[in-house]
């Protein structure tokens, strides 16, 4: 079968419209069932017993008293689940229940299933665990020192270092030697967490020899793999369903203890089992933004053109590997997708500490270096007497080019997002009064990771479109986590089939019913699943058109598919006719990122993407010079989205990204004191309320990416990125002090103002970057000029 | 019949239906709604009164169901998200949340919609500041609140 | 889901009966009205009453009425929403209604009562945690332990007085009526309701119940309350000042200043305000040019000794206490907050 050439995309009827999301009515009536809303007959309830020690050896676990609690049905310890796992094949360092060592306060050691949650909790309290405390590692600095006891993991080292990376592209030393000006800065980005409104929940059920898990997960595919490994079951016996999702932001991307435990208990007891975490447990489950200490040196020529950059990062990874190797490389990968850096050196390190494990959060590994890089460039611009916007413009990457670290750039709206946001905000003619400031920054993000998390050659996304009895059903493994991916898939299918999104029935995020999609992470769904859905729906359209053309005695290209009609027939008539002629009407589409979008060096797997989105932000704020309190007045955010599939949903993603960026810039922090989380509640972990959230002016810029579905690119993560440095820049504009540590809280501002008043540096931030035993540089030959200009 | 220890009889109206329930004396209204009545539209985000996800209307005013003891809701009329639509017709506040993009993951939505309804019942044309003040205890992590504010304004226009 | 432990719930027929029940059950019992402070604390094991004596159903506690001398009496069971929106109270005692309106969030104020906020538990980020967290940390003397975690050398608990309405009520010269067993009633100043001990922060007997708050007629007193916190809702005060000024035209005839969130009780630091008595509050004083208000605020904040047991840096919290005092004075004098920002 041949697929007709892409239609004239100016004639799009559904794509690009502003439409309500397909599941909205179910959400406003409360009828949609999130994971914790699932109730099955005979269901047991499970609670996890968690470590009270940051770091300790588990000497013994006595569960006899727990088993004696009336109503307790099953008690599990690590001996019941001895197989290790982890999201990345290089660091499968987790156990569903730890039976040898606990590595943070909150590490699960046992599980109790009972007739109700209260009894399960009572069972947990009846378990006695004998620990031998070990000296906890609480900071990056401490993790670099060989421990008195033993490192957190056998594979750590030197000391408690988890992962080191050292890459050089081009001759950095020569670049610095030629530079007219070189500047160094140190920054710190405190960790923070996703704080989804929904607490994680998982329910398992066994029927015969098959196990089904419903979970608030973003990645049912990866959970499926981990379950098969830990439970020792063939993949085919397991089904993982992503339940309607109450917020992810990256926090539900790892396979988790509670997911594994409920499956195991269901297998042991034959009864359905649910485990729902408390809010405090969600803080311990974490996998959020890494605290990152950063050092950056940049050399520019007399015109402000970057000649060389050297970027160092040190990530406080917490207790387990999680996505750590990727997180580490992401702190160095995307500096080059906004600025043409001819020579670039990156040295990164991730260490283990006795805190809740960090992982991916919206922007995975890139908001921290983006904050550092943009603020560093502001300072560099001041050094050389250039306007900070102009310095950036002189270094912007060009569309359809190749970066020094071999990333392929295609569509690139960097100039346009910059122009649009500056124009809309009046940045250049901003009001000058005490305490008022504006800041500007740009950023870029991936439209899906170019490589899967574990090596395999399957497509990254697959879709099936079935038509039967007049209706259309689209099957895809993609998971709507609130970002609107179901609506995107329905819109794409509707566009191709001449229907409305509400006409498409969706089956998504179900490893038993849908073909594979890797999951909702790295902003990949619109681009990858969108392309797969478009291919599947276009094939289905061709099937229907072929049958209708035969029936109506015309050429297929004369058959119009629009407004619920195929040619002169209604969609339902055409579908019935096609089924009569062809039998089962099923079409599929797949998406695999193209070859050659990244390099071939070790570490090249992180950063490549089939396309990059671009964002620019200006932030207008007032900062009180007496109290350091900040009032953000307005944020302008221009985003190169390629093309918006659903404008309302796209704007919502921008507004949500700005919100989360402001939260991270101003108040969100997952910090520790003596090995204990300081803010494990929604009162103490500060997130913006209605009253702190300013107006956001969203500007969508469409660059029509050649490979995105209808030209679309991502919008879920990118818009967060420029907000954080733009806030820092605006605070400097307002008060003349640099806050080189995120979040920018009023007490830090006052300390910087006090320092300036005492004649010290007008700055608050880290003063030194530790000595890290980075390995020898892997020297990568950059693309030659011919390759670089695509 | 004698009420056993630790339990009590609770009479209240939920979504205009009178209920007589035997509940645990220490079950909050949140638990009674979700677990005894199966009304899982009421969400929980913290169970400590810090996030607003469990907001329901008690005699028309927004209250946090995670903090309410059975004795406090005896004889009251409770409205949950399931009780807002009339049949298949969405309440104007619900319609506006759908039409204006006032939700994403939807988990804060039931509490948000109910708090908004209570505001509009008292003040059908609230200013932006009044909307923000009225909803300030309801956290949302997805929308950046913009779509919600627009939805409440739109619902106000529909209602007046 | 976090759940409550079991307890017995009693419904007394009157406040007098409630006090009798408290006496009968001793330290196993607590009263509950709105429950917005107690319920979360019971869920986290910070309070473990076996018996709850309910007050919420007592209509006698829910009235606001004028007193003979021109003051106002607010029943302890009046919700914070009702108190903050009472026009008469608002006109006479703006510091009080403003403080009530700044407590937590709207849904919580719809249930939380004014008596509850006067008696709200002291707070500390070593204490306001789950039982599991506190066990991991080591318990503190306020609950289950024997030392103060934030100040290990301290002989008493250093949890922070966190009521918004208490400093306002004190600055306004308020009193509370306490009902004890046997219907015994006594009226004490609000200030005398507290003592500087985070664990035993209420100076009343355990079986006494706050029946109502009385605020005297305002006379020449004008008032304001300024709350410092991170967010415009939900958060407890990190610092706060209530100020009442007796004004004769532009001249200050009396000044009361009360601080919250700087120690284990609200601190009446009116002595610091004596420097204002006899002074005009017009131009230079308000803009801070002559340093008068800054001096008053510095003197007032001397008592503030914040520790690392709340949000943000404790030095900043002390600095903000001074600012809150200045701002509250300016506002009470009837001037715009913008002026205070310049001070």
Coordinates of N, CA and C in Angstrom, one line a residue, chain A residues 447-593:
Chain A
X447 N 12.7 17.0 21.8 CA 11.4 16.5 21.5 C 11.6 14.9 21.5
X448 N 11.9 14.5 22.7 CA 12.1 13.0 22.9 C 13.5 12.7 22.8
X449 N 13.9 11.7 23.7 CA 15.3 11.2 23.6 C 15.5 10.4 22.4
X450 N 16.6 10.6 21.8 CA 16.9 9.8 20.5 C 17.1 8.4 20.7
X451 N 17.5 8.0 22.0 CA 17.7 6.6 22.3 C 16.8 6.1 23.4
X452 N 16.4 4.9 23.4 CA 15.6 4.4 24.6 C 16.5 4.2 25.8
X453 N 15.9 4.0 26.9 CA 16.7 3.9 28.2 C 17.5 2.6 28.2
X454 N 17.0 1.5 27.7 CA 17.8 0.3 27.5 C 17.9 0.0 26.0
X455 N 19.0 -0.7 25.7 CA 19.3 -0.9 24.3 C 18.2 -1.8 23.7
X456 N 17.5 -1.4 22.7 CA 16.7 -2.3 21.9 C 16.3 -1.6 20.6
X457 N 15.9 -2.4 19.6 CA 15.7 -1.9 18.3 C 14.2 -1.7 18.0
X458 N 13.4 -1.8 19.0 CA 11.9 -1.7 18.7 C 11.7 -0.2 18.3
X459 N 10.6 0.0 17.6 CA 10.2 1.4 17.4 C 10.0 2.1 18.8
X460 N 10.2 3.4 18.8 CA 10.0 4.1 20.1 C 8.5 4.3 20.4
X461 N 7.7 4.3 19.3 CA 6.3 4.4 19.5 C 5.5 3.7 18.4
X462 N 4.5 3.1 18.7 CA 3.6 2.4 17.8 C 2.2 2.7 18.0
X463 N 1.4 2.8 16.9 CA 0.0 3.1 17.1 C -0.8 2.1 16.2
X464 N -1.9 1.7 16.6 CA -2.9 1.0 15.8 C -4.2 1.8 15.7
X465 N -4.7 1.9 14.5 CA -6.0 2.5 14.4 C -6.9 1.4 13.8
X466 N -7.9 1.1 14.6 CA -8.9 0.2 14.1 C -10.2 0.9 13.8
X467 N -10.9 0.4 12.8 CA -12.3 1.0 12.5 C -13.2 -0.2 12.4
X468 N -14.3 -0.1 13.1 CA -15.3 -1.2 13.1 C -16.6 -0.7 13.5
X469 N -17.7 -1.2 12.9 CA -19.0 -0.7 13.3 C -19.1 0.8 13.4
X470 N -18.5 1.4 12.4 CA -18.6 2.8 12.3 C -17.7 3.7 13.2
X471 N -17.0 3.1 14.1 CA -16.2 3.8 15.1 C -14.8 3.6 14.9
X472 N -14.0 4.6 15.4 CA -12.5 4.6 15.3 C -12.0 4.4 16.7
X473 N -11.1 3.4 16.8 CA -10.3 3.3 18.1 C -8.8 3.3 17.8
X474 N -8.2 4.2 18.6 CA -6.7 4.3 18.5 C -6.1 3.7 19.7
X475 N -5.1 2.8 19.4 CA -4.4 2.1 20.5 C -2.9 2.6 20.4
X476 N -2.5 3.1 21.6 CA -1.1 3.6 21.7 C -0.6 3.4 23.1
X477 N 0.7 3.0 23.3 CA 1.2 2.9 24.6 C 1.4 4.2 25.4
X478 N 1.3 5.3 24.7 CA 1.6 6.6 25.3 C 0.6 6.8 26.5
X479 N 1.1 7.6 27.4 CA 0.4 7.8 28.7 C 0.1 9.2 28.9
X480 N -1.2 9.5 29.0 CA -1.6 10.9 29.3 C -1.4 11.2 30.8
X481 N -0.5 12.0 31.1 CA -0.2 12.3 32.5 C -0.8 13.7 32.9
X482 N -1.7 14.1 32.1 CA -2.3 15.5 32.3 C -1.8 16.5 31.3
X483 N -0.7 16.1 30.6 CA -0.1 17.0 29.6 C -1.0 17.1 28.4
X484 N -1.9 16.1 28.2 CA -2.8 16.2 27.0 C -2.5 15.3 25.9
X485 N -1.7 14.2 26.1 CA -1.2 13.4 25.0 C -2.4 12.7 24.4
X486 N -3.4 12.3 25.2 CA -4.6 11.6 24.6 C -5.2 12.6 23.6
X487 N -5.3 13.8 23.9 CA -6.0 14.8 23.1 C -5.1 15.0 21.8
X488 N -3.8 14.9 21.9 CA -3.0 15.1 20.7 C -3.2 13.9 19.8
X489 N -3.2 12.7 20.3 CA -3.4 11.5 19.5 C -4.8 11.5 18.8
X490 N -5.8 11.9 19.6 CA -7.1 12.0 19.0 C -7.2 13.0 17.9
X491 N -6.5 14.1 18.1 CA -6.5 15.2 17.2 C -5.9 14.8 15.9
X492 N -4.7 14.1 16.0 CA -4.0 13.6 14.8 C -4.9 12.6 14.0
X493 N -5.5 11.7 14.7 CA -6.3 10.7 14.1 C -7.5 11.4 13.4
X494 N -8.1 12.3 14.1 CA -9.3 13.0 13.6 C -9.0 13.8 12.4
X495 N -7.8 14.4 12.4 CA -7.4 15.2 11.2 C -7.3 14.3 10.0
X496 N -6.7 13.2 10.2 CA -6.5 12.3 9.0 C -7.8 11.7 8.5
X497 N -8.7 11.5 9.5 CA -9.9 10.7 9.1 C -11.1 11.6 8.9
X498 N -10.9 12.9 8.9 CA -12.0 13.8 8.7 C -13.1 13.9 9.8
X499 N -12.6 13.6 11.0 CA -13.5 13.6 12.2 C -13.1 14.6 13.2
X500 N -13.8 14.6 14.3 CA -13.4 15.5 15.4 C -12.7 14.6 16.5
X501 N -11.8 15.2 17.3 CA -11.1 14.4 18.3 C -12.1 13.6 19.2
X502 N -13.2 14.2 19.5 CA -14.2 13.5 20.4 C -14.8 12.2 19.7
X503 N -14.5 12.1 18.4 CA -15.0 10.9 17.7 C -14.1 9.7 17.9
X504 N -12.9 9.9 18.4 CA -11.9 8.9 18.4 C -11.9 8.2 19.8
X505 N -12.1 6.9 19.9 CA -12.0 6.2 21.1 C -10.5 5.9 21.3
X506 N -10.1 6.1 22.6 CA -8.6 5.9 22.8 C -8.4 4.8 23.8
X507 N -7.4 3.9 23.5 CA -6.9 3.0 24.5 C -5.4 3.2 24.5
X508 N -5.0 3.8 25.7 CA -3.6 4.2 25.8 C -2.9 3.6 27.1
X509 N -1.6 3.6 27.1 CA -0.9 3.3 28.3 C -1.2 2.0 28.9
X510 N -1.3 0.9 28.1 CA -1.7 -0.4 28.6 C -0.9 -1.4 27.9
X511 N 0.0 -2.0 28.6 CA 1.0 -2.9 27.9 C 0.3 -4.2 27.5
X512 N -0.9 -4.5 28.0 CA -1.6 -5.6 27.5 C -2.5 -5.4 26.3
X513 N -2.9 -4.2 26.0 CA -3.8 -3.9 24.9 C -3.2 -3.0 23.8
X514 N -2.1 -2.3 24.1 CA -1.6 -1.3 23.2 C -0.2 -1.7 22.7
X515 N 0.2 -1.3 21.5 CA 1.5 -1.5 21.1 C 2.5 -0.6 21.9
X516 N 3.7 -0.8 21.8 CA 4.7 -0.2 22.6 C 4.8 1.3 22.4
X517 N 4.9 2.0 23.5 CA 5.4 3.4 23.5 C 6.3 3.5 24.7
X518 N 7.4 4.2 24.6 CA 8.3 4.1 25.7 C 7.9 4.9 27.0
X519 N 7.0 5.8 26.8 CA 6.4 6.5 28.0 C 6.4 8.0 27.9
X520 N 5.9 8.6 28.9 CA 5.8 10.0 28.9 C 6.9 10.6 29.7
X521 N 8.0 10.8 29.0 CA 9.2 11.4 29.5 C 10.0 12.0 28.3
X522 N 10.9 12.9 28.6 CA 11.7 13.6 27.6 C 10.9 14.3 26.6
X523 N 9.7 14.7 26.9 CA 8.8 15.4 26.0 C 8.7 14.8 24.6
X524 N 8.5 13.5 24.6 CA 8.6 12.7 23.4 C 7.3 12.4 22.8
X525 N 6.1 12.5 23.5 CA 4.9 11.9 23.0 C 4.3 12.6 21.8
X526 N 4.2 13.9 21.8 CA 3.7 14.6 20.6 C 4.5 14.2 19.3
X527 N 5.8 14.3 19.5 CA 6.6 14.1 18.3 C 6.6 12.7 17.9
X528 N 6.8 11.7 18.8 CA 7.0 10.3 18.4 C 5.7 9.6 18.3
X529 N 4.8 9.6 19.3 CA 3.5 9.0 19.2 C 2.7 9.7 18.2
X530 N 2.8 11.0 18.1 CA 2.1 11.8 17.1 C 2.4 11.4 15.7
X531 N 3.7 11.1 15.4 CA 4.0 10.6 14.1 C 3.5 9.2 13.9
X532 N 3.6 8.4 14.9 CA 3.1 7.0 14.7 C 1.6 7.0 14.5
X533 N 0.9 7.9 15.2 CA -0.6 8.0 15.1 C -0.9 8.5 13.7
X534 N -0.2 9.5 13.3 CA -0.5 10.1 12.0 C -0.3 9.0 10.9
X535 N 0.8 8.2 11.0 CA 1.0 7.2 10.0 C -0.1 6.2 10.0
X536 N -0.5 5.8 11.2 CA -1.6 4.8 11.3 C -2.9 5.3 10.7
X537 N -3.2 6.5 11.1 CA -4.5 7.1 10.7 C -4.5 7.4 9.2
X538 N -3.3 7.8 8.6 CA -3.3 8.1 7.2 C -3.4 6.8 6.4
X539 N -2.9 5.7 6.9 CA -3.1 4.4 6.3 C -4.5 4.0 6.3
X540 N -5.2 4.2 7.4 CA -6.6 3.9 7.5 C -7.4 4.8 6.5
X541 N -7.0 6.0 6.5 CA -7.7 6.9 5.5 C -7.6 6.3 4.1
X542 N -6.4 5.9 3.8 CA -6.1 5.4 2.4 C -7.0 4.1 2.2
X543 N -7.2 3.3 3.2 CA -8.0 2.1 3.0 C -9.5 2.5 2.7
X544 N -10.0 3.5 3.5 CA -11.4 3.9 3.3 C -11.5 4.6 2.0
X545 N -10.6 5.4 1.6 CA -10.6 6.2 0.4 C -10.6 5.2 -0.8
X546 N -9.8 4.2 -0.7 CA -9.7 3.2 -1.8 C -11.0 2.5 -2.1
X547 N -11.7 2.1 -1.0 CA -13.0 1.4 -1.2 C -14.0 2.4 -1.7
X548 N -14.0 3.6 -1.1 CA -15.1 4.5 -1.6 C -14.8 4.9 -3.0
X549 N -13.6 5.1 -3.4 CA -13.3 5.5 -4.8 C -13.8 4.4 -5.7
X550 N -13.6 3.1 -5.4 CA -14.1 2.0 -6.2 C -15.6 2.1 -6.3
X551 N -16.2 2.3 -5.2 CA -17.7 2.4 -5.1 C -18.3 3.5 -5.9
X552 N -17.6 4.7 -5.8 CA -18.1 5.9 -6.5 C -17.6 6.0 -7.9
X553 N -16.7 5.1 -8.2 CA -16.1 5.1 -9.6 C -15.3 6.4 -9.9
X554 N -14.5 6.7 -8.9 CA -13.6 7.9 -9.2 C -12.2 7.5 -8.7
X555 N -11.2 8.4 -9.0 CA -9.9 8.2 -8.6 C -9.8 8.5 -7.1
X556 N -8.9 7.8 -6.3 CA -8.8 8.0 -4.9 C -8.5 9.5 -4.6
X557 N -7.7 10.1 -5.4 CA -7.4 11.5 -5.0 C -8.6 12.5 -5.2
X558 N -9.6 12.0 -5.8 CA -10.8 12.8 -5.9 C -11.7 12.6 -4.7
X559 N -11.4 11.6 -3.8 CA -12.3 11.4 -2.6 C -11.8 12.3 -1.5
X560 N -12.7 13.2 -1.1 CA -12.3 14.1 0.0 C -12.7 13.4 1.3
X561 N -11.8 13.6 2.3 CA -12.1 13.1 3.7 C -12.2 14.2 4.6
X562 N -13.4 14.6 4.9 CA -13.6 15.8 5.8 C -15.0 15.8 6.4
X563 N -15.1 16.5 7.5 CA -16.4 16.8 8.1 C -17.3 15.5 8.2
X564 N -16.6 14.5 8.6 CA -17.4 13.2 8.9 C -17.8 12.5 7.6
X565 N -17.2 12.9 6.5 CA -17.6 12.2 5.2 C -16.3 11.7 4.5
X566 N -16.6 10.6 3.8 CA -15.5 10.1 2.9 C -16.1 10.1 1.6
X567 N -15.7 11.0 0.7 CA -16.4 11.2 -0.6 C -17.8 11.6 -0.3
X568 N -18.8 11.0 -0.9 CA -20.2 11.4 -0.7 C -20.8 10.6 0.5
X569 N -20.1 9.6 1.0 CA -20.6 8.7 2.0 C -20.3 9.3 3.4
X570 N -21.2 9.0 4.4 CA -20.8 9.3 5.7 C -19.6 8.4 6.2
X571 N -18.9 8.8 7.2 CA -17.8 8.0 7.7 C -18.3 6.6 8.0
X572 N -19.4 6.5 8.7 CA -20.0 5.2 9.1 C -20.3 4.3 7.9
X573 N -20.9 4.9 6.9 CA -21.2 4.1 5.7 C -19.9 3.6 5.0
X574 N -18.9 4.5 4.9 CA -17.6 4.2 4.3 C -17.0 3.1 5.1
X575 N -17.0 3.2 6.4 CA -16.4 2.2 7.3 C -17.0 0.8 7.1
X576 N -18.4 0.8 7.1 CA -19.1 -0.4 6.9 C -18.8 -1.1 5.6
X577 N -18.8 -0.2 4.5 CA -18.4 -0.7 3.2 C -17.0 -1.3 3.1
X578 N -16.1 -0.6 3.8 CA -14.7 -1.1 3.8 C -14.6 -2.4 4.5
X579 N -15.3 -2.5 5.6 CA -15.3 -3.8 6.4 C -15.8 -4.9 5.5
X580 N -16.9 -4.6 4.8 CA -17.5 -5.7 3.9 C -16.4 -6.1 2.9
X581 N -15.7 -5.2 2.3 CA -14.7 -5.5 1.3 C -13.4 -6.1 1.8
X582 N -13.0 -5.6 2.9 CA -11.6 -5.9 3.4 C -11.5 -6.7 4.7
X583 N -12.6 -6.9 5.3 CA -12.6 -7.6 6.6 C -12.1 -6.6 7.7
X584 N -11.3 -7.1 8.6 CA -10.8 -6.3 9.7 C -10.1 -5.1 9.2
X585 N -10.5 -3.9 9.7 CA -9.9 -2.7 9.3 C -8.9 -2.2 10.4
X586 N -7.7 -2.5 10.1 CA -6.6 -2.1 11.1 C -5.5 -1.6 10.4
X587 N -4.9 -0.5 10.9 CA -3.7 0.1 10.3 C -2.8 0.5 11.4
X588 N -1.5 0.4 11.1 CA -0.6 0.7 12.1 C 0.4 1.8 11.7
X589 N 1.0 2.4 12.6 CA 2.1 3.4 12.3 C 3.2 3.2 13.4
X590 N 4.4 3.5 13.0 CA 5.5 3.5 14.0 C 6.3 4.7 13.9
X591 N 7.1 4.9 14.9 CA 8.1 6.0 14.9 C 9.4 5.5 15.5
X592 N 10.4 5.7 14.8 CA 11.8 5.5 15.3 C 12.6 6.7 14.9
X593 N 13.3 7.3 15.9 CA 14.1 8.5 15.5 C 15.1 8.1 14.4

